[in-house]
């Protein structure tokens, strides 16, 4: 592993702002063929693609629509307060720090009535960081890929799935890809729903170099998290709490973090509300 922090626009952001889990696989359960959701949440910090873009409270808002299996998801992140320590660009209060669009198609193989044994989601994802100066961070954040989740019928019960995903950058010159592999669980203890996930992320050298200036082919981050959802008094409205922990598995990256005074692990917390159409 080598580090070229003086030449790459994102290098300081990644080494000084802490590197965490990739976004190469969607851990939220997708339902179809039709679906509609709107959510708003507050997080203790904003991170994506391994970078903590805002080390302070940030809002995250999402709109998801799906019809006949075809889905589109729009995401946005806006800082609540300012973060003068953010690199390479400082963040002002109420400044939008990320916009994302994801287009996918949900394929399901049934295990039982209403219960899929296999879910496959080919997708396109485009990402923009509006407060960052023009660079490869903004210009080249377009990916095509596939997520897959399998529920082994031999387990004899529902809600335990294994899978992952891989994304390839559409820029042929970069030849970069990112991915994750792991498991997720969905449990019900009425009126509460519990969702858990355990992931290990990875990426090739071109991916790390383009995003961070780091030359590495190593496995990235261990990401373990959960989400607790409960109904509100109004029909189709829900409240939830999310907690996840991350830890760097790459020894060279841990050394780099220590040298720059950055923790090798941390905890991310979010609280939110969601409208979910029951007539899907």
mmCIF file of C-alpha atoms in Angstrom:
data_model
loop_
_atom_site.group_PDB
_atom_site.id
_atom_site.type_symbol
_atom_site.label_atom_id
_atom_site.label_comp_id
_atom_site.label_asym_id
_atom_site.label_seq_id
_atom_site.Cartn_x
_atom_site.Cartn_y
_atom_site.Cartn_z
ATOM 1 C CA UNK A 1 0.000 0.000 0.000
ATOM 2 C CA UNK A 2 1.202 3.496 -0.806
ATOM 3 C CA UNK A 3 -0.313 6.885 -0.066
ATOM 4 C CA UNK A 4 -0.152 9.887 -2.354
ATOM 5 C CA UNK A 5 -1.982 12.387 -0.190
ATOM 6 C CA UNK A 6 -0.362 15.465 -1.674
ATOM 7 C CA UNK A 7 -1.609 14.759 -5.200
ATOM 8 C CA UNK A 8 -5.156 13.451 -4.833
ATOM 9 C CA UNK A 9 -8.070 15.788 -3.992
ATOM 10 C CA UNK A 10 -9.714 13.293 -1.649
ATOM 11 C CA UNK A 11 -6.644 11.953 0.112
ATOM 12 C CA UNK A 12 -6.844 14.297 3.099
ATOM 13 C CA UNK A 13 -10.551 13.675 3.434
ATOM 14 C CA UNK A 14 -9.996 9.959 3.682
ATOM 15 C CA UNK A 15 -6.955 9.908 5.909
ATOM 16 C CA UNK A 16 -8.025 12.652 8.296
ATOM 17 C CA UNK A 17 -11.799 12.287 8.225
ATOM 18 C CA UNK A 18 -11.855 8.508 8.720
ATOM 19 C CA UNK A 19 -12.546 5.777 6.220
ATOM 20 C CA UNK A 20 -15.598 3.563 6.807
ATOM 21 C CA UNK A 21 -17.854 1.113 4.994
ATOM 22 C CA UNK A 22 -18.593 1.153 1.276
ATOM 23 C CA UNK A 23 -22.062 1.527 -0.178
ATOM 24 C CA UNK A 24 -21.755 -1.312 -2.684
ATOM 25 C CA UNK A 25 -24.696 -3.355 -1.414
ATOM 26 C CA UNK A 26 -28.160 -2.363 -0.217
ATOM 27 C CA UNK A 27 -28.965 -3.916 3.160
ATOM 28 C CA UNK A 28 -32.535 -2.558 3.302
ATOM 29 C CA UNK A 29 -35.087 -5.191 2.301
ATOM 30 C CA UNK A 30 -36.693 -4.405 -1.048
ATOM 31 C CA UNK A 31 -40.303 -5.375 -1.775
ATOM 32 C CA UNK A 32 -42.194 -5.617 -5.034
ATOM 33 C CA UNK A 33 -43.456 -5.628 -7.624
ATOM 34 C CA UNK A 34 -44.843 -2.258 -6.431
ATOM 35 C CA UNK A 35 -43.601 -0.123 -3.552
ATOM 36 C CA UNK A 36 -43.548 3.490 -2.317
ATOM 37 C CA UNK A 37 -41.627 4.956 0.639
ATOM 38 C CA UNK A 38 -40.588 8.383 1.915
ATOM 39 C CA UNK A 39 -38.225 8.759 4.878
ATOM 40 C CA UNK A 40 -36.380 11.440 6.814
ATOM 41 C CA UNK A 41 -33.700 10.824 9.418
ATOM 42 C CA UNK A 42 -31.009 12.548 11.473
ATOM 43 C CA UNK A 43 -27.563 10.946 11.722
ATOM 44 C CA UNK A 44 -24.699 11.730 14.071
ATOM 45 C CA UNK A 45 -22.478 12.154 10.987
ATOM 46 C CA UNK A 46 -22.623 11.776 7.210
ATOM 47 C CA UNK A 47 -20.531 9.124 5.552
ATOM 48 C CA UNK A 48 -20.643 7.406 2.201
ATOM 49 C CA UNK A 49 -18.210 5.446 0.056
ATOM 50 C CA UNK A 50 -15.820 5.285 2.952
ATOM 51 C CA UNK A 51 -15.610 8.998 3.710
ATOM 52 C CA UNK A 52 -16.997 10.901 6.679
ATOM 53 C CA UNK A 53 -18.059 13.977 4.744
ATOM 54 C CA UNK A 54 -19.576 15.745 7.767
ATOM 55 C CA UNK A 55 -18.471 14.923 11.300
ATOM 56 C CA UNK A 56 -21.637 16.381 12.810
ATOM 57 C CA UNK A 57 -25.417 15.952 12.738
ATOM 58 C CA UNK A 58 -26.678 15.502 9.178
ATOM 59 C CA UNK A 59 -30.149 14.956 7.732
ATOM 60 C CA UNK A 60 -30.815 12.167 5.231
ATOM 61 C CA UNK A 61 -33.982 12.145 3.133
ATOM 62 C CA UNK A 62 -35.093 9.447 0.696
ATOM 63 C CA UNK A 63 -37.892 8.845 -1.801
ATOM 64 C CA UNK A 64 -38.377 5.347 -3.250
ATOM 65 C CA UNK A 65 -40.851 4.231 -5.886
ATOM 66 C CA UNK A 66 -41.247 0.849 -7.564
ATOM 67 C CA UNK A 67 -43.690 -0.277 -10.256
ATOM 68 C CA UNK A 68 -43.770 -3.725 -11.874
ATOM 69 C CA UNK A 69 -40.344 -4.414 -10.384
ATOM 70 C CA UNK A 70 -38.645 -1.292 -11.763
ATOM 71 C CA UNK A 71 -37.486 1.007 -8.978
ATOM 72 C CA UNK A 72 -35.973 4.447 -8.549
ATOM 73 C CA UNK A 73 -34.501 5.791 -5.297
ATOM 74 C CA UNK A 74 -33.489 9.411 -4.683
ATOM 75 C CA UNK A 75 -31.310 10.274 -1.665
ATOM 76 C CA UNK A 76 -29.988 13.533 -0.272
ATOM 77 C CA UNK A 77 -27.838 14.564 2.701
ATOM 78 C CA UNK A 78 -27.769 18.048 4.227
ATOM 79 C CA UNK A 79 -25.596 19.178 7.128
ATOM 80 C CA UNK A 80 -27.538 20.624 10.064
ATOM 81 C CA UNK A 81 -24.585 22.537 11.511
ATOM 82 C CA UNK A 82 -21.261 23.590 10.056
ATOM 83 C CA UNK A 83 -18.137 21.432 10.069
ATOM 84 C CA UNK A 84 -15.008 23.562 9.739
ATOM 85 C CA UNK A 85 -12.741 20.514 10.080
ATOM 86 C CA UNK A 86 -14.077 18.724 6.982
ATOM 87 C CA UNK A 87 -11.526 18.042 4.222
ATOM 88 C CA UNK A 88 -11.015 18.911 1.424
ATOM 89 C CA UNK A 89 -14.006 21.311 1.624
ATOM 90 C CA UNK A 90 -15.420 22.863 4.788
ATOM 91 C CA UNK A 91 -19.158 22.409 5.291
ATOM 92 C CA UNK A 92 -21.555 25.241 6.107
ATOM 93 C CA UNK A 93 -24.794 24.833 8.015
ATOM 94 C CA UNK A 94 -27.721 23.605 5.872
ATOM 95 C CA UNK A 95 -25.330 22.793 3.020
ATOM 96 C CA UNK A 96 -26.183 19.775 0.866
ATOM 97 C CA UNK A 97 -23.243 17.381 0.847
ATOM 98 C CA UNK A 98 -24.473 14.497 -1.311
ATOM 99 C CA UNK A 99 -27.122 13.589 -3.881
ATOM 100 C CA UNK A 100 -27.670 10.055 -5.146
ATOM 101 C CA UNK A 101 -29.901 8.314 -7.672
ATOM 102 C CA UNK A 102 -30.345 4.555 -7.966
ATOM 103 C CA UNK A 103 -32.334 2.763 -10.676
ATOM 104 C CA UNK A 104 -32.873 -0.987 -10.326
ATOM 105 C CA UNK A 105 -35.040 -3.953 -11.202
ATOM 106 C CA UNK A 106 -36.202 -6.463 -8.588
ATOM 107 C CA UNK A 107 -36.096 -10.139 -9.582
ATOM 108 C CA UNK A 108 -37.476 -12.668 -7.086
ATOM 109 C CA UNK A 109 -37.618 -16.459 -6.901
ATOM 110 C CA UNK A 110 -40.341 -17.471 -4.395
ATOM 111 C CA UNK A 111 -39.694 -19.759 -1.430
ATOM 112 C CA UNK A 112 -43.243 -19.617 -0.064
ATOM 113 C CA UNK A 113 -46.232 -17.399 -0.705
ATOM 114 C CA UNK A 114 -45.013 -13.831 -0.359
ATOM 115 C CA UNK A 115 -41.529 -14.946 0.766
ATOM 116 C CA UNK A 116 -38.656 -14.760 -1.755
ATOM 117 C CA UNK A 117 -35.921 -17.401 -1.611
ATOM 118 C CA UNK A 118 -33.712 -15.365 -3.946
ATOM 119 C CA UNK A 119 -33.601 -11.636 -4.683
ATOM 120 C CA UNK A 120 -31.464 -10.197 -7.490
ATOM 121 C CA UNK A 121 -31.258 -6.451 -8.148
ATOM 122 C CA UNK A 122 -29.315 -5.262 -11.212
ATOM 123 C CA UNK A 123 -28.875 -1.513 -10.842
ATOM 124 C CA UNK A 124 -27.317 1.793 -11.849
ATOM 125 C CA UNK A 125 -26.143 4.299 -9.233
ATOM 126 C CA UNK A 126 -24.982 7.876 -9.733
ATOM 127 C CA UNK A 127 -23.484 9.987 -6.942
ATOM 128 C CA UNK A 128 -22.756 13.723 -6.700
ATOM 129 C CA UNK A 129 -21.094 15.689 -3.878
ATOM 130 C CA UNK A 130 -22.347 19.269 -4.547
ATOM 131 C CA UNK A 131 -20.031 21.003 -2.086
ATOM 132 C CA UNK A 132 -16.857 19.408 -3.466
ATOM 133 C CA UNK A 133 -14.843 21.090 -6.201
ATOM 134 C CA UNK A 134 -14.918 19.409 -9.651
ATOM 135 C CA UNK A 135 -12.727 16.321 -9.594
ATOM 136 C CA UNK A 136 -12.828 12.602 -10.218
ATOM 137 C CA UNK A 137 -14.792 12.296 -6.964
ATOM 138 C CA UNK A 138 -17.715 13.996 -8.698
ATOM 139 C CA UNK A 139 -17.125 13.258 -12.371
ATOM 140 C CA UNK A 140 -16.633 9.500 -12.145
ATOM 141 C CA UNK A 141 -19.164 8.375 -9.528
ATOM 142 C CA UNK A 142 -21.364 6.287 -11.814
ATOM 143 C CA UNK A 143 -21.714 2.549 -11.277
ATOM 144 C CA UNK A 144 -23.560 -0.423 -12.714
ATOM 145 C CA UNK A 145 -23.790 -3.589 -10.669
ATOM 146 C CA UNK A 146 -25.909 -6.255 -9.078
ATOM 147 C CA UNK A 147 -26.994 -7.173 -5.536
ATOM 148 C CA UNK A 148 -28.132 -10.648 -4.583
ATOM 149 C CA UNK A 149 -29.637 -12.147 -1.424
ATOM 150 C CA UNK A 150 -30.370 -15.835 -0.848
ATOM 151 C CA UNK A 151 -32.493 -17.365 1.909
ATOM 152 C CA UNK A 152 -31.537 -21.054 2.281
ATOM 153 C CA UNK A 153 -34.727 -23.120 2.611
ATOM 154 C CA UNK A 154 -32.858 -25.740 4.660
ATOM 155 C CA UNK A 155 -32.761 -23.378 7.640
ATOM 156 C CA UNK A 156 -36.468 -23.996 8.159
ATOM 157 C CA UNK A 157 -37.343 -20.427 9.100
ATOM 158 C CA UNK A 158 -37.619 -17.083 7.379
ATOM 159 C CA UNK A 159 -35.560 -13.949 7.642
ATOM 160 C CA UNK A 160 -31.939 -15.187 7.493
ATOM 161 C CA UNK A 161 -30.228 -14.291 4.210
ATOM 162 C CA UNK A 162 -26.735 -14.453 2.737
ATOM 163 C CA UNK A 163 -25.452 -12.420 -0.174
ATOM 164 C CA UNK A 164 -23.688 -9.294 -1.282
ATOM 165 C CA UNK A 165 -23.084 -7.123 -4.293
ATOM 166 C CA UNK A 166 -20.527 -5.773 -6.717
ATOM 167 C CA UNK A 167 -20.459 -2.493 -8.686
ATOM 168 C CA UNK A 168 -18.323 -1.576 -11.693
ATOM 169 C CA UNK A 169 -17.510 2.009 -12.634
ATOM 170 C CA UNK A 170 -18.864 2.873 -16.097
ATOM 171 C CA UNK A 171 -15.637 4.749 -16.933
ATOM 172 C CA UNK A 172 -13.602 2.180 -18.876
ATOM 173 C CA UNK A 173 -10.348 4.020 -18.176
ATOM 174 C CA UNK A 174 -10.742 3.595 -14.414
ATOM 175 C CA UNK A 175 -11.518 -0.147 -14.489
ATOM 176 C CA UNK A 176 -12.566 0.092 -10.851
ATOM 177 C CA UNK A 177 -15.027 -1.951 -8.858
ATOM 178 C CA UNK A 178 -16.278 -2.153 -5.280
ATOM 179 C CA UNK A 179 -18.256 -4.755 -3.413
ATOM 180 C CA UNK A 180 -19.423 -6.308 -0.164
ATOM 181 C CA UNK A 181 -20.354 -9.757 1.087
ATOM 182 C CA UNK A 182 -22.201 -10.813 4.219
ATOM 183 C CA UNK A 183 -25.554 -11.633 5.772
ATOM 184 C CA UNK A 184 -28.722 -9.962 6.979
ATOM 185 C CA UNK A 185 -31.550 -10.980 9.290
ATOM 186 C CA UNK A 186 -35.151 -9.798 9.630
ATOM 187 C CA UNK A 187 -36.923 -10.518 12.919
ATOM 188 C CA UNK A 188 -40.391 -9.638 14.182
ATOM 189 C CA UNK A 189 -41.440 -9.138 17.792
ATOM 190 C CA UNK A 190 -44.775 -7.379 17.319
ATOM 191 C CA UNK A 191 -45.166 -4.482 17.130
ATOM 192 C CA UNK A 192 -41.413 -4.066 16.535
ATOM 193 C CA UNK A 193 -39.447 -5.098 13.444
ATOM 194 C CA UNK A 194 -35.703 -5.720 13.748
ATOM 195 C CA UNK A 195 -33.250 -5.779 10.832
ATOM 196 C CA UNK A 196 -29.577 -6.740 11.258
ATOM 197 C CA UNK A 197 -26.640 -6.906 8.854
ATOM 198 C CA UNK A 198 -23.013 -8.050 8.886
ATOM 199 C CA UNK A 199 -20.816 -7.057 5.926
ATOM 200 C CA UNK A 200 -17.199 -7.128 4.819
ATOM 201 C CA UNK A 201 -16.364 -4.641 2.071
ATOM 202 C CA UNK A 202 -13.706 -4.806 -0.650
ATOM 203 C CA UNK A 203 -12.487 -2.983 -3.763
ATOM 204 C CA UNK A 204 -9.708 -3.176 -6.323
ATOM 205 C CA UNK A 205 -6.654 -0.912 -6.458
ATOM 206 C CA UNK A 206 -8.206 1.355 -9.103
ATOM 207 C CA UNK A 207 -11.226 1.997 -6.885
ATOM 208 C CA UNK A 208 -9.182 2.944 -3.818
ATOM 209 C CA UNK A 209 -6.809 5.079 -5.883
ATOM 210 C CA UNK A 210 -9.580 7.038 -7.612
ATOM 211 C CA UNK A 211 -11.463 7.727 -4.395
ATOM 212 C CA UNK A 212 -8.637 8.206 -1.922
ATOM 213 C CA UNK A 213 -5.192 8.102 -3.493
ATOM 214 C CA UNK A 214 -4.506 4.854 -1.601
ATOM 215 C CA UNK A 215 -3.038 1.885 -3.472
ATOM 216 C CA UNK A 216 -4.655 -1.190 -1.955
ATOM 217 C CA UNK A 217 -6.265 -4.449 -3.005
ATOM 218 C CA UNK A 218 -7.130 -5.351 0.549
ATOM 219 C CA UNK A 219 -10.426 -6.121 2.208
ATOM 220 C CA UNK A 220 -11.758 -2.887 3.633
ATOM 221 C CA UNK A 221 -14.135 -2.635 6.568
ATOM 222 C CA UNK A 222 -16.161 -4.876 8.847
ATOM 223 C CA UNK A 223 -19.616 -3.294 9.134
ATOM 224 C CA UNK A 224 -22.167 -4.594 11.658
ATOM 225 C CA UNK A 225 -25.454 -2.822 12.247
ATOM 226 C CA UNK A 226 -29.123 -2.968 13.065
ATOM 227 C CA UNK A 227 -32.395 -1.101 12.651
ATOM 228 C CA UNK A 228 -35.410 -1.176 14.970
ATOM 229 C CA UNK A 229 -38.728 -0.049 13.452
ATOM 230 C CA UNK A 230 -41.995 0.567 15.311
ATOM 231 C CA UNK A 231 -45.434 1.831 14.186
ATOM 232 C CA UNK A 232 -46.649 5.347 14.911
ATOM 233 C CA UNK A 233 -50.216 6.349 15.724
ATOM 234 C CA UNK A 234 -50.945 7.189 12.082
ATOM 235 C CA UNK A 235 -51.528 4.465 9.526
ATOM 236 C CA UNK A 236 -48.588 3.798 7.199
ATOM 237 C CA UNK A 237 -46.199 5.856 9.365
ATOM 238 C CA UNK A 238 -43.223 4.352 11.187
ATOM 239 C CA UNK A 239 -40.350 5.458 13.431
ATOM 240 C CA UNK A 240 -36.949 3.804 13.530
ATOM 241 C CA UNK A 241 -33.541 3.821 15.173
ATOM 242 C CA UNK A 242 -30.358 2.718 13.369
ATOM 243 C CA UNK A 243 -27.000 1.815 14.911
ATOM 244 C CA UNK A 244 -23.936 0.443 13.137
ATOM 245 C CA UNK A 245 -20.311 -0.119 14.034
ATOM 246 C CA UNK A 246 -17.332 -0.309 11.709
ATOM 247 C CA UNK A 247 -13.726 -1.438 12.033
ATOM 248 C CA UNK A 248 -10.886 -1.344 9.509
ATOM 249 C CA UNK A 249 -9.525 -4.797 8.643
ATOM 250 C CA UNK A 250 -6.585 -3.579 6.539
ATOM 251 C CA UNK A 251 -3.511 -3.326 8.777
ATOM 252 C CA UNK A 252 -1.790 -0.746 6.566
ATOM 253 C CA UNK A 253 -4.855 1.464 6.660
ATOM 254 C CA UNK A 254 -5.062 1.145 10.448
ATOM 255 C CA UNK A 255 -1.448 2.312 10.682
ATOM 256 C CA UNK A 256 -2.201 5.274 8.421
ATOM 257 C CA UNK A 257 -5.220 6.159 10.545
ATOM 258 C CA UNK A 258 -3.203 6.050 13.763
ATOM 259 C CA UNK A 259 -0.497 8.253 12.252
ATOM 260 C CA UNK A 260 -3.141 10.853 11.409
ATOM 261 C CA UNK A 261 -4.985 10.636 14.725
ATOM 262 C CA UNK A 262 -8.011 8.881 13.219
ATOM 263 C CA UNK A 263 -9.913 6.083 14.944
ATOM 264 C CA UNK A 264 -9.884 2.683 13.252
ATOM 265 C CA UNK A 265 -13.494 2.093 14.203
ATOM 266 C CA UNK A 266 -16.564 3.937 15.288
ATOM 267 C CA UNK A 267 -20.316 3.980 15.814
ATOM 268 C CA UNK A 268 -22.928 5.583 13.564
ATOM 269 C CA UNK A 269 -26.407 6.409 14.924
ATOM 270 C CA UNK A 270 -29.574 7.584 13.190
ATOM 271 C CA UNK A 271 -33.220 8.205 14.116
ATOM 272 C CA UNK A 272 -35.989 8.743 11.599
ATOM 273 C CA UNK A 273 -39.577 8.489 10.420
ATOM 274 C CA UNK A 274 -40.943 6.783 7.310
ATOM 275 C CA UNK A 275 -44.141 6.664 5.298
ATOM 276 C CA UNK A 276 -44.585 3.267 3.644
ATOM 277 C CA UNK A 277 -47.536 2.644 1.338
ATOM 278 C CA UNK A 278 -49.471 -0.391 2.602
ATOM 279 C CA UNK A 279 -51.462 -0.709 -0.639
ATOM 280 C CA UNK A 280 -48.449 -1.831 -2.620
#
